[in-house]
Amino acid sequence: MILLNEIRILQLGNEDWNKVYVLPEVVRLDYVDKFFEVPKEPYDIFFLDRTPLENELEPLYQAIKAYTLFVTENVEIHDKVQWLCRSRKAQYIKRVDVQKFLQQEAKYYYAAPYGEKFKFHYMSISRNFQGTVKWNGNYSVVLQGEFGNDFSQIAFWRNNILVSKGRTIDLWLEYYKSSDIELSLMVTMFSDGSVSNISKQWRFSEAELEQVVQIESEQKNGWIFVSLHARGEGELKIVALHNRYSRGKHGYFLPGGERYVDSNREEIFCYFEPGDMKPPLNVYFSGYKTRQGFEGYYMMKKLGCPFLLLAEPRLEGGAFYMGSDEYENMLVDIIRKYVTELGFESSQVILSGLSMGTYGALYYGCDIRPYAILLGKPLTSIGNIAANEKYLRPGGFPTSLDVLKYQNGGADDNMVRKLNNRFWDKFDMSDWRGVKFIVSYMIEDDYDCDAYNMLLSHLSAEGVQVYGKGIHGRHNDNTPMVTKWFINQYKRILREEFGRRIGIE
């Protein structure tokens, strides 16, 4: 983890707030009385303390990041100013509350988000546990037996993590358990440079673990050690312990980022930016990534359209967006929520993704039926991807085996076919009339070598259009060419089919 960086604030008004408020150590506030030019470096927070002039609105729109604009009572909200506030998801703040915000909330608007899991192989089971222990690949460990009448340590994670001075981190424990087992999470912070000097301890009850719990290092750097305690009898499955830089109440990963969780404690994250609020809504599914967060933010933002980023942190770097009915319905509802907010129709939506993200775009395209689906390195038959790990790609993507067992409960040939059919059965039941498929695929793909040809063979509906570009190489070869083609196809669609002025590189 890195140290807390300076929070950069820009204030537009008639009075310099540096002369009014006391700024925390990590906050820098730049004051301007007029705003006609976009700054070279972006700001983390923007305060608007007077009504902007007509010729200030465009540079303000270009300079302000969504969810970081705060307007005071000195701003008249009407016409184009109202449009700016909607586009940038502005928040109202009273002048009397500004000092408190600077002292307590500004720190959550740091520039660089971060999230990860405690490494699965760093987890150890207590020697005092006398029951059975079963490790399921890189996914989970199952403990069966008696845990005692009193709370005792049952598991812990080696390799402590740093919490920098002024930083708050979110912890989320993913687990399943029998009703007769009760859990608590113990977090111990050691002073920086010491292995024995405890500066603070937290114990979180099972009720508290229903929500994300937070750890803050207020005065100095510290290293935290995390252990899981249990009592009772039955089965406990420990899946993952996630740690992320906290945004407090201001979002997840990015300001405005949202988190959804189902009854199995499995998460989906989304980030919506209204842009110019004109069609289309570009939906981008993040690819496989071990560092948690949103993928494609700057790429999608540069297009100028409303966009929605989707990400999921299950398994090592994602589980291809499949899950329980509750999980999948939750994801569909997220997309439809923002289509409705914008006043759009499904024909004004583009679903897109690269690699693992292509599966999400195709799988949920069956529900949304968008205008177009834009794919780079498509993956469709996930069972085959796992089967290819044995001979075609040994050691190349072992997580695929976890995905197979996680989704189906087994890893034999029948489970391979079952997982493949999960996609194709849904795909074949969908009405694809009039939908455009724009696909860049790897000719020698060692993950899912038949994905493009399978798509062609299953797309028999009238009016379907398919644009394909084959690139020589295996799945992870020549990613820059795939990405460049992907972006240019986005720009071509926006220019030719939605009338947007945007150039192609």
Short mmCIF file of C-alpha atoms in Angstrom, two decimals:
data_model
loop_
_atom_site.label_atom_id
_atom_site.label_comp_id
_atom_site.label_asym_id
_atom_site.label_seq_id
_atom_site.Cartn_x
_atom_site.Cartn_y
_atom_site.Cartn_z
CA MET A 1 0.00 0.00 0.00
CA ILE A 2 1.07 3.59 -0.66
CA LEU A 3 1.01 6.64 1.55
CA LEU A 4 -1.93 9.04 1.53
CA ASN A 5 -1.44 11.60 -1.22
CA GLU A 6 -2.35 15.28 -1.17
CA ILE A 7 -6.00 16.09 -1.83
CA ARG A 8 -6.22 18.86 -4.45
CA ILE A 9 -9.25 21.16 -4.25
CA LEU A 10 -10.25 23.94 -6.63
CA GLN A 11 -12.63 26.63 -5.41
CA LEU A 12 -14.45 29.08 -7.70
CA GLY A 13 -16.04 32.02 -5.92
CA ASN A 14 -15.78 35.60 -4.80
CA GLU A 15 -13.85 34.86 -1.60
CA ASP A 16 -10.65 32.85 -1.09
CA TRP A 17 -11.40 30.05 1.36
CA ASN A 18 -7.74 29.80 2.36
CA LYS A 19 -8.45 32.94 4.39
CA VAL A 20 -11.64 31.53 5.87
CA TYR A 21 -11.08 27.85 6.74
CA VAL A 22 -8.35 25.80 8.38
CA LEU A 23 -7.05 23.18 5.96
CA PRO A 24 -5.90 19.72 7.09
CA GLU A 25 -2.30 18.73 6.44
CA VAL A 26 -3.13 16.62 3.36
CA VAL A 27 -5.43 19.19 1.70
CA ARG A 28 -4.38 21.90 -0.76
CA LEU A 29 -6.97 24.44 -1.92
CA ASP A 30 -6.47 26.58 -5.02
CA TYR A 31 -8.75 29.59 -5.39
CA VAL A 32 -9.86 31.20 -8.67
CA ASP A 33 -12.32 34.03 -9.22
CA LYS A 34 -12.91 33.13 -12.88
CA PHE A 35 -12.70 29.86 -14.83
CA PHE A 36 -12.20 29.95 -18.58
CA GLU A 37 -9.54 27.27 -19.10
CA VAL A 38 -9.31 23.60 -18.12
CA PRO A 39 -6.36 23.02 -15.73
CA LYS A 40 -3.57 20.76 -16.94
CA GLU A 41 -3.79 18.61 -13.79
CA PRO A 42 -7.15 17.30 -12.56
CA TYR A 43 -8.52 18.26 -9.15
CA ASP A 44 -9.96 15.79 -6.64
CA ILE A 45 -12.73 18.11 -5.41
CA PHE A 46 -14.36 21.21 -6.90
CA PHE A 47 -16.26 23.78 -4.84
CA LEU A 48 -18.60 26.16 -6.68
CA ASP A 49 -19.38 29.17 -4.46
CA ARG A 50 -20.96 31.49 -7.02
CA THR A 51 -23.15 31.11 -10.07
CA PRO A 52 -20.89 30.42 -13.08
CA LEU A 53 -20.94 32.65 -16.13
CA GLU A 54 -22.18 31.39 -19.48
CA ASN A 55 -18.68 31.04 -20.94
CA GLU A 56 -17.43 29.22 -17.82
CA LEU A 57 -19.84 26.30 -18.15
CA GLU A 58 -18.05 24.34 -20.89
CA PRO A 59 -14.60 24.41 -19.24
CA LEU A 60 -16.26 23.52 -15.93
CA TYR A 61 -17.95 20.54 -17.58
CA GLN A 62 -14.62 19.40 -19.02
CA ALA A 63 -12.65 19.89 -15.79
CA ILE A 64 -14.93 18.52 -13.07
CA LYS A 65 -15.08 14.79 -12.38
CA ALA A 66 -18.47 13.31 -11.57
CA TYR A 67 -19.40 13.11 -7.86
CA THR A 68 -16.69 15.62 -6.90
CA LEU A 69 -18.63 18.87 -7.44
CA PHE A 70 -20.02 20.64 -4.37
CA VAL A 71 -22.22 23.73 -4.70
CA THR A 72 -23.10 26.16 -1.94
CA GLU A 73 -26.20 28.28 -1.33
CA ASN A 74 -24.50 31.09 -3.26
CA VAL A 75 -25.09 29.25 -6.56
CA GLU A 76 -28.33 29.76 -8.49
CA ILE A 77 -29.37 26.37 -9.90
CA HIS A 78 -31.22 26.90 -13.15
CA ASP A 79 -31.01 26.12 -16.88
CA LYS A 80 -27.45 25.23 -17.91
CA VAL A 81 -26.14 25.31 -14.34
CA GLN A 82 -28.76 22.71 -13.47
CA TRP A 83 -27.61 20.64 -16.45
CA LEU A 84 -24.00 20.87 -15.22
CA CYS A 85 -25.04 19.73 -11.75
CA ARG A 86 -26.96 16.75 -13.15
CA SER A 87 -24.12 15.77 -15.46
CA ARG A 88 -21.52 15.95 -12.71
CA LYS A 89 -23.74 14.48 -9.98
CA ALA A 90 -23.25 17.61 -7.88
CA GLN A 91 -23.87 17.66 -4.14
CA TYR A 92 -25.21 20.58 -2.13
CA ILE A 93 -23.19 21.80 0.85
CA LYS A 94 -23.93 24.68 3.21
CA ARG A 95 -21.11 27.12 3.88
CA VAL A 96 -21.53 26.41 7.59
CA ASP A 97 -20.63 22.75 6.93
CA VAL A 98 -17.54 23.35 4.78
CA GLN A 99 -15.02 23.34 7.65
CA LYS A 100 -16.31 20.01 8.95
CA PHE A 101 -16.19 18.54 5.43
CA LEU A 102 -12.59 19.67 4.94
CA GLN A 103 -11.52 18.17 8.25
CA GLN A 104 -13.44 14.88 8.12
CA GLU A 105 -14.50 14.04 4.56
CA ALA A 106 -12.04 15.54 2.08
CA LYS A 107 -9.49 12.80 2.81
CA TYR A 108 -11.74 10.23 1.09
CA TYR A 109 -11.34 11.95 -2.29
CA TYR A 110 -7.78 10.70 -2.88
CA ALA A 111 -6.80 10.14 -6.51
CA ALA A 112 -5.62 6.50 -6.68
CA PRO A 113 -8.04 3.74 -5.55
CA TYR A 114 -6.80 0.36 -4.39
CA GLY A 115 -8.34 -2.98 -3.48
CA GLU A 116 -7.22 -6.59 -3.19
CA LYS A 117 -7.78 -9.81 -1.31
CA PHE A 118 -5.53 -11.15 1.39
CA LYS A 119 -3.63 -13.82 -0.53
CA PHE A 120 -5.45 -17.12 -0.22
CA HIS A 121 -2.24 -19.04 0.45
CA TYR A 122 -1.47 -16.63 3.30
CA MET A 123 -4.40 -18.02 5.28
CA SER A 124 -3.57 -20.53 8.03
CA ILE A 125 -5.86 -22.68 10.13
CA SER A 126 -5.29 -22.77 13.89
CA ARG A 127 -3.56 -25.91 15.17
CA ASN A 128 -6.10 -26.03 17.98
CA PHE A 129 -8.91 -26.91 15.57
CA GLN A 130 -9.49 -30.67 15.75
CA GLY A 131 -12.11 -31.05 13.01
CA THR A 132 -11.72 -31.70 9.27
CA VAL A 133 -10.13 -29.19 6.90
CA LYS A 134 -10.73 -29.25 3.14
CA TRP A 135 -9.07 -26.83 0.72
CA ASN A 136 -10.98 -26.11 -2.51
CA GLY A 137 -8.37 -24.91 -5.00
CA ASN A 138 -7.73 -21.21 -4.69
CA TYR A 139 -11.37 -20.53 -3.82
CA SER A 140 -12.18 -21.59 -0.23
CA VAL A 141 -11.35 -23.71 2.79
CA VAL A 142 -14.08 -25.71 4.57
CA LEU A 143 -13.86 -26.46 8.29
CA GLN A 144 -16.17 -29.10 9.76
CA GLY A 145 -16.46 -29.95 13.44
CA GLU A 146 -16.60 -28.41 16.90
CA PHE A 147 -15.26 -24.90 17.50
CA GLY A 148 -15.77 -24.83 21.27
CA ASN A 149 -18.11 -23.00 23.61
CA ASP A 150 -16.00 -19.86 23.81
CA PHE A 151 -14.56 -17.76 21.00
CA SER A 152 -11.11 -18.93 19.93
CA GLN A 153 -8.90 -18.23 16.95
CA ILE A 154 -9.79 -20.54 14.08
CA ALA A 155 -7.92 -18.93 11.15
CA PHE A 156 -5.54 -16.06 10.51
CA TRP A 157 -3.82 -14.35 7.61
CA ARG A 158 -0.02 -14.12 7.47
CA ASN A 159 1.86 -11.14 6.04
CA ASN A 160 0.37 -8.09 7.78
CA ILE A 161 -0.72 -5.13 5.67
CA LEU A 162 0.15 -1.46 6.11
CA VAL A 163 -2.44 1.16 6.98
CA SER A 164 -0.89 4.57 6.38
CA LYS A 165 -1.41 7.56 8.65
CA GLY A 166 -4.75 9.17 7.83
CA ARG A 167 -5.86 6.21 5.72
CA THR A 168 -9.03 4.18 6.32
CA ILE A 169 -9.46 0.74 4.81
CA ASP A 170 -12.60 -1.33 4.30
CA LEU A 171 -12.63 -5.02 5.23
CA TRP A 172 -15.20 -7.48 3.87
CA LEU A 173 -15.25 -11.14 4.86
CA GLU A 174 -16.78 -13.59 2.39
CA TYR A 175 -17.96 -16.81 4.05
CA TYR A 176 -20.74 -19.37 4.50
CA LYS A 177 -21.56 -21.11 7.80
CA SER A 178 -23.96 -23.33 9.70
CA SER A 179 -26.48 -21.50 11.88
CA ASP A 180 -24.96 -22.98 15.06
CA ILE A 181 -21.60 -21.28 14.46
CA GLU A 182 -20.93 -17.72 15.60
CA LEU A 183 -18.03 -15.65 14.24
CA SER A 184 -16.03 -12.59 15.18
CA LEU A 185 -13.16 -10.85 13.37
CA MET A 186 -10.18 -9.63 15.37
CA VAL A 187 -7.92 -6.91 13.91
CA THR A 188 -4.71 -5.99 15.74
CA MET A 189 -2.63 -2.98 14.69
CA PHE A 190 1.09 -2.92 15.46
CA SER A 191 3.12 0.27 15.48
CA ASP A 192 5.22 0.77 12.38
CA GLY A 193 8.65 -0.82 12.87
CA SER A 194 7.52 -3.06 15.74
CA VAL A 195 6.38 -6.68 15.89
CA SER A 196 5.07 -6.50 19.47
CA ASN A 197 3.90 -2.96 20.25
CA ILE A 198 0.09 -3.06 19.83
CA SER A 199 -1.34 0.38 19.15
CA LYS A 200 -5.01 -0.59 18.72
CA GLN A 201 -7.37 -3.57 18.49
CA TRP A 202 -10.81 -4.04 16.99
CA ARG A 203 -13.22 -6.94 17.47
CA PHE A 204 -16.14 -7.09 15.05
CA SER A 205 -19.18 -9.19 15.89
CA GLU A 206 -21.06 -11.28 13.36
CA ALA A 207 -23.77 -8.62 13.27
CA GLU A 208 -21.18 -5.96 12.45
CA LEU A 209 -19.73 -8.18 9.70
CA GLU A 210 -23.04 -7.91 7.85
CA GLN A 211 -21.64 -4.60 6.61
CA VAL A 212 -18.20 -3.52 5.47
CA VAL A 213 -16.09 -2.75 8.55
CA GLN A 214 -13.51 0.03 8.65
CA ILE A 215 -10.00 0.31 10.10
CA GLU A 216 -8.39 3.72 10.46
CA SER A 217 -4.86 4.72 11.39
CA GLU A 218 -5.28 8.27 12.68
CA GLN A 219 -1.95 9.27 14.19
CA LYS A 220 0.75 7.17 12.50
CA ASN A 221 1.44 4.26 10.17
CA GLY A 222 0.52 0.81 11.45
CA TRP A 223 0.50 -2.82 10.36
CA ILE A 224 -2.63 -4.90 10.89
CA PHE A 225 -2.90 -8.60 11.67
CA VAL A 226 -6.31 -10.19 11.05
CA SER A 227 -7.70 -13.38 12.59
CA LEU A 228 -11.07 -15.09 12.55
CA HIS A 229 -12.58 -16.41 15.78
CA ALA A 230 -15.45 -18.88 16.08
CA ARG A 231 -17.54 -20.87 18.52
CA GLY A 232 -20.24 -23.50 18.14
CA GLU A 233 -20.45 -26.57 15.92
CA GLY A 234 -21.02 -27.25 12.22
CA GLU A 235 -19.50 -26.26 8.89
CA LEU A 236 -17.65 -23.05 8.11
CA LYS A 237 -16.49 -22.13 4.60
CA ILE A 238 -13.99 -19.25 4.51
CA VAL A 239 -13.91 -17.77 1.02
CA ALA A 240 -11.99 -14.49 1.10
CA LEU A 241 -11.03 -11.45 3.11
CA HIS A 242 -11.06 -8.29 1.00
CA ASN A 243 -9.27 -5.06 1.89
CA ARG A 244 -9.73 -1.78 0.04
CA TYR A 245 -8.93 1.88 0.46
CA SER A 246 -12.08 3.34 1.94
CA ARG A 247 -14.09 6.20 0.47
CA GLY A 248 -16.09 6.48 3.69
CA LYS A 249 -19.69 7.25 2.74
CA HIS A 250 -18.65 8.64 -0.63
CA GLY A 251 -18.48 5.45 -2.68
CA TYR A 252 -16.33 2.43 -3.49
CA PHE A 253 -13.07 2.59 -5.45
CA LEU A 254 -14.17 5.84 -7.15
CA PRO A 255 -16.25 8.65 -5.63
CA GLY A 256 -19.79 7.63 -6.52
CA GLY A 257 -18.91 3.96 -7.00
CA GLU A 258 -21.65 1.63 -5.80
CA ARG A 259 -21.54 -1.76 -4.12
CA TYR A 260 -24.25 -4.42 -4.26
CA VAL A 261 -24.15 -7.68 -2.32
CA ASP A 262 -26.42 -10.72 -2.45
CA SER A 263 -27.51 -13.06 0.36
CA ASN A 264 -24.39 -15.20 -0.28
CA ARG A 265 -22.16 -12.17 0.49
CA GLU A 266 -21.06 -11.98 -3.16
CA GLU A 267 -20.43 -8.49 -4.50
CA ILE A 268 -20.94 -6.46 -7.67
CA PHE A 269 -19.52 -2.96 -8.07
CA CYS A 270 -20.71 -0.34 -10.53
CA TYR A 271 -19.82 3.22 -11.42
CA PHE A 272 -22.16 5.42 -13.45
CA GLU A 273 -21.25 8.72 -15.07
CA PRO A 274 -23.99 10.68 -16.89
CA GLY A 275 -21.61 12.43 -19.30
CA ASP A 276 -23.58 14.65 -21.66
CA MET A 277 -26.73 12.61 -20.96
CA LYS A 278 -27.23 11.90 -24.67
CA PRO A 279 -27.40 8.39 -26.21
CA PRO A 280 -25.89 5.91 -26.10
CA LEU A 281 -25.19 4.51 -22.64
CA ASN A 282 -21.90 2.63 -22.94
CA VAL A 283 -21.68 -0.29 -20.51
CA TYR A 284 -18.24 -1.79 -19.93
CA PHE A 285 -17.61 -5.05 -18.06
CA SER A 286 -14.18 -5.21 -16.41
CA GLY A 287 -11.90 -8.06 -17.41
CA TYR A 288 -10.09 -10.50 -15.15
CA LYS A 289 -7.99 -8.56 -12.64
CA THR A 290 -6.50 -9.43 -9.26
CA ARG A 291 -6.24 -5.78 -8.24
CA GLN A 292 -9.80 -4.81 -7.45
CA GLY A 293 -11.53 -1.78 -8.87
CA PHE A 294 -13.01 -0.50 -12.10
CA GLU A 295 -11.36 -1.06 -15.46
CA GLY A 296 -11.66 1.29 -18.44
CA TYR A 297 -12.53 4.53 -16.61
CA TYR A 298 -10.38 6.87 -18.69
CA MET A 299 -11.07 4.97 -21.91
CA MET A 300 -14.84 5.31 -21.49
CA LYS A 301 -14.69 8.87 -20.15
CA LYS A 302 -12.83 10.10 -23.24
CA LEU A 303 -15.74 8.99 -25.42
CA GLY A 304 -17.89 11.70 -23.82
CA CYS A 305 -21.04 9.57 -23.52
CA PRO A 306 -22.89 8.37 -20.44
CA PHE A 307 -21.14 5.22 -19.27
CA LEU A 308 -21.49 2.45 -16.72
CA LEU A 309 -18.57 0.40 -15.42
CA LEU A 310 -19.19 -3.03 -13.89
CA ALA A 311 -16.74 -5.12 -11.87
CA GLU A 312 -16.85 -8.21 -9.66
CA PRO A 313 -14.15 -9.41 -7.21
CA ARG A 314 -14.95 -13.10 -6.73
CA LEU A 315 -12.38 -15.93 -6.93
CA GLU A 316 -8.86 -14.79 -7.84
CA GLY A 317 -9.79 -12.10 -10.37
CA GLY A 318 -13.44 -12.63 -11.26
CA ALA A 319 -15.96 -15.43 -11.85
CA PHE A 320 -17.27 -14.32 -15.28
CA TYR A 321 -20.29 -12.50 -13.84
CA MET A 322 -22.32 -15.70 -13.39
CA GLY A 323 -23.93 -16.46 -10.07
CA SER A 324 -27.18 -17.26 -8.33
CA ASP A 325 -30.47 -16.03 -9.78
CA GLU A 326 -30.37 -13.28 -7.17
CA TYR A 327 -26.88 -12.24 -8.23
CA GLU A 328 -27.64 -12.19 -11.94
CA ASN A 329 -30.96 -10.38 -11.50
CA MET A 330 -29.16 -7.78 -9.39
CA LEU A 331 -26.73 -7.11 -12.21
CA VAL A 332 -29.48 -6.78 -14.83
CA ASP A 333 -31.36 -4.40 -12.53
CA ILE A 334 -28.27 -2.20 -12.21
CA ILE A 335 -28.05 -1.73 -15.98
CA ARG A 336 -31.77 -1.12 -16.36
CA LYS A 337 -31.71 1.37 -13.48
CA TYR A 338 -29.37 3.70 -15.35
CA VAL A 339 -31.05 3.19 -18.71
CA THR A 340 -34.24 4.40 -17.00
CA GLU A 341 -32.50 7.29 -15.21
CA LEU A 342 -31.26 8.60 -18.54
CA GLY A 343 -34.65 8.11 -20.19
CA PHE A 344 -33.11 5.78 -22.78
CA GLU A 345 -34.31 2.57 -24.38
CA SER A 346 -32.36 -0.67 -24.81
CA SER A 347 -31.73 0.30 -28.44
CA GLN A 348 -29.66 3.18 -27.05
CA VAL A 349 -27.29 0.92 -25.09
CA ILE A 350 -23.92 -0.57 -26.10
CA LEU A 351 -22.57 -3.46 -24.04
CA SER A 352 -18.84 -4.07 -24.22
CA GLY A 353 -15.87 -5.80 -22.65
CA LEU A 354 -12.44 -7.32 -23.14
CA SER A 355 -11.62 -10.96 -22.35
CA MET A 356 -13.61 -11.94 -19.23
CA GLY A 357 -15.67 -8.80 -19.75
CA THR A 358 -16.90 -10.13 -23.11
CA TYR A 359 -18.68 -12.95 -21.31
CA GLY A 360 -20.57 -10.43 -19.18
CA ALA A 361 -21.49 -8.34 -22.22
CA LEU A 362 -22.81 -11.36 -24.14
CA TYR A 363 -24.46 -13.10 -21.18
CA TYR A 364 -26.39 -10.02 -20.07
CA GLY A 365 -26.94 -8.92 -23.63
CA CYS A 366 -29.48 -11.74 -23.64
CA ASP A 367 -31.47 -9.78 -21.03
CA ILE A 368 -30.86 -6.21 -22.21
CA ARG A 369 -30.91 -6.75 -26.00
CA PRO A 370 -28.79 -3.66 -26.72
CA TYR A 371 -28.11 -1.77 -29.92
CA ALA A 372 -24.65 -3.33 -30.19
CA ILE A 373 -22.26 -5.64 -28.37
CA LEU A 374 -18.59 -4.73 -28.74
CA LEU A 375 -16.06 -7.43 -27.86
CA GLY A 376 -12.31 -7.86 -27.71
CA LYS A 377 -11.00 -11.43 -27.33
CA PRO A 378 -14.42 -13.05 -26.73
CA LEU A 379 -14.90 -15.91 -24.28
CA THR A 380 -18.10 -17.95 -24.42
CA SER A 381 -17.54 -21.64 -23.53
CA ILE A 382 -16.08 -21.30 -20.04
CA GLY A 383 -16.03 -25.06 -19.52
CA ASN A 384 -13.72 -25.42 -22.50
CA ILE A 385 -11.41 -22.75 -21.10
CA ALA A 386 -10.97 -24.89 -17.97
CA ALA A 387 -10.52 -28.08 -20.01
CA ASN A 388 -7.80 -26.42 -22.09
CA GLU A 389 -5.75 -25.89 -18.94
CA LYS A 390 -4.64 -29.53 -19.00
CA TYR A 391 -3.10 -29.85 -22.47
CA LEU A 392 -3.41 -26.66 -24.53
CA ARG A 393 -2.48 -24.11 -21.85
CA PRO A 394 -0.87 -25.90 -18.86
CA GLY A 395 -0.45 -23.47 -15.98
CA GLY A 396 -1.64 -20.54 -18.09
CA PHE A 397 -4.93 -19.78 -16.36
CA PRO A 398 -5.50 -22.13 -13.41
CA THR A 399 -8.26 -19.89 -12.09
CA SER A 400 -10.42 -21.35 -14.88
CA LEU A 401 -10.48 -24.62 -12.92
CA ASP A 402 -11.71 -22.75 -9.85
CA VAL A 403 -14.41 -21.12 -12.00
CA LEU A 404 -15.54 -24.50 -13.31
CA LYS A 405 -15.82 -26.06 -9.86
CA TYR A 406 -17.26 -22.92 -8.28
CA GLN A 407 -20.03 -22.57 -10.86
CA ASN A 408 -20.86 -26.29 -11.20
CA GLY A 409 -19.54 -28.07 -8.12
CA GLY A 410 -17.31 -30.42 -10.13
CA ALA A 411 -14.61 -30.55 -12.78
CA ASP A 412 -15.29 -33.62 -14.95
CA ASP A 413 -16.32 -33.67 -18.63
CA ASN A 414 -20.02 -33.48 -17.78
CA MET A 415 -19.41 -30.32 -15.78
CA VAL A 416 -17.44 -28.84 -18.69
CA ARG A 417 -20.41 -29.38 -21.02
CA LYS A 418 -22.86 -28.13 -18.41
CA LEU A 419 -20.98 -24.85 -17.97
CA ASN A 420 -20.70 -24.38 -21.73
CA ASN A 421 -24.42 -24.99 -22.12
CA ARG A 422 -25.23 -22.48 -19.40
CA PHE A 423 -24.15 -19.79 -21.84
CA TRP A 424 -25.33 -21.24 -25.14
CA ASP A 425 -28.77 -22.27 -23.89
CA LYS A 426 -29.41 -18.70 -22.74
CA PHE A 427 -27.87 -17.23 -25.88
CA ASP A 428 -30.02 -19.37 -28.20
CA MET A 429 -33.23 -18.40 -26.39
CA SER A 430 -32.61 -14.70 -26.99
CA ASP A 431 -33.96 -12.52 -29.78
CA TRP A 432 -30.97 -10.99 -31.53
CA ARG A 433 -32.81 -9.34 -34.43
CA GLY A 434 -31.22 -6.03 -35.34
CA VAL A 435 -28.36 -6.32 -32.82
CA LYS A 436 -24.83 -5.57 -34.03
CA PHE A 437 -21.90 -7.72 -32.91
CA ILE A 438 -18.46 -6.12 -33.34
CA VAL A 439 -15.78 -8.67 -32.48
CA SER A 440 -11.98 -8.72 -32.45
CA TYR A 441 -10.71 -12.25 -31.81
CA MET A 442 -7.38 -14.05 -31.55
CA ILE A 443 -6.94 -16.59 -34.33
CA GLU A 444 -4.80 -18.94 -32.21
CA ASP A 445 -6.67 -18.24 -28.96
CA ASP A 446 -5.59 -20.79 -26.32
CA TYR A 447 -8.49 -19.96 -23.98
CA ASP A 448 -11.60 -20.33 -26.15
CA CYS A 449 -10.40 -21.04 -29.68
CA ASP A 450 -13.90 -21.53 -31.15
CA ALA A 451 -15.64 -18.51 -29.61
CA TYR A 452 -15.95 -16.40 -32.77
CA ASN A 453 -17.01 -19.28 -35.02
CA MET A 454 -19.50 -20.46 -32.40
CA LEU A 455 -21.01 -16.99 -32.25
CA LEU A 456 -21.44 -17.00 -36.03
CA SER A 457 -23.08 -20.43 -36.01
CA HIS A 458 -25.52 -19.48 -33.24
CA LEU A 459 -26.54 -16.12 -34.73
CA SER A 460 -29.26 -17.05 -37.16
CA ALA A 461 -31.81 -14.33 -36.36
CA GLU A 462 -32.90 -11.99 -39.14
CA GLY A 463 -31.16 -8.63 -39.23
CA VAL A 464 -28.16 -9.59 -37.10
CA GLN A 465 -24.96 -7.87 -38.18
CA VAL A 466 -21.51 -9.23 -37.31
CA TYR A 467 -18.24 -7.38 -37.85
CA GLY A 468 -15.19 -9.50 -37.15
CA LYS A 469 -11.45 -8.93 -37.14
CA GLY A 470 -9.02 -11.79 -36.59
CA ILE A 471 -5.60 -11.08 -35.11
CA HIS A 472 -2.86 -13.71 -35.04
CA GLY A 473 -1.74 -14.83 -31.60
CA ARG A 474 -2.85 -16.54 -28.42
CA HIS A 475 -5.31 -15.04 -25.99
CA ASN A 476 -2.86 -12.71 -24.25
CA ASP A 477 -0.77 -11.87 -27.31
CA ASN A 478 -0.98 -8.43 -28.94
CA THR A 479 -3.41 -6.93 -26.47
CA PRO A 480 -2.49 -3.35 -27.58
CA MET A 481 -3.76 -4.07 -31.12
CA VAL A 482 -6.99 -5.55 -29.77
CA THR A 483 -7.54 -2.57 -27.48
CA LYS A 484 -6.83 -0.02 -30.24
CA TRP A 485 -9.28 -1.74 -32.59
CA PHE A 486 -11.84 -1.93 -29.76
CA ILE A 487 -11.63 1.81 -29.06
CA ASN A 488 -11.74 2.74 -32.74
CA GLN A 489 -14.85 0.62 -33.26
CA TYR A 490 -16.49 2.39 -30.34
CA LYS A 491 -15.65 5.72 -31.96
CA ARG A 492 -16.89 4.56 -35.36
CA ILE A 493 -20.28 3.52 -33.93
CA LEU A 494 -20.64 6.79 -32.04
CA ARG A 495 -19.76 8.86 -35.10
CA GLU A 496 -21.62 6.96 -37.82
CA GLU A 497 -24.64 5.66 -35.93
CA PHE A 498 -25.21 8.17 -33.12
CA GLY A 499 -24.07 11.32 -34.91
CA ARG A 500 -21.29 12.20 -32.49
CA ARG A 501 -18.26 14.18 -33.55
CA ILE A 502 -15.40 11.96 -32.58
CA GLY A 503 -12.24 11.04 -34.47
CA ILE A 504 -10.64 7.64 -35.02
CA GLU A 505 -6.97 7.08 -34.30
#
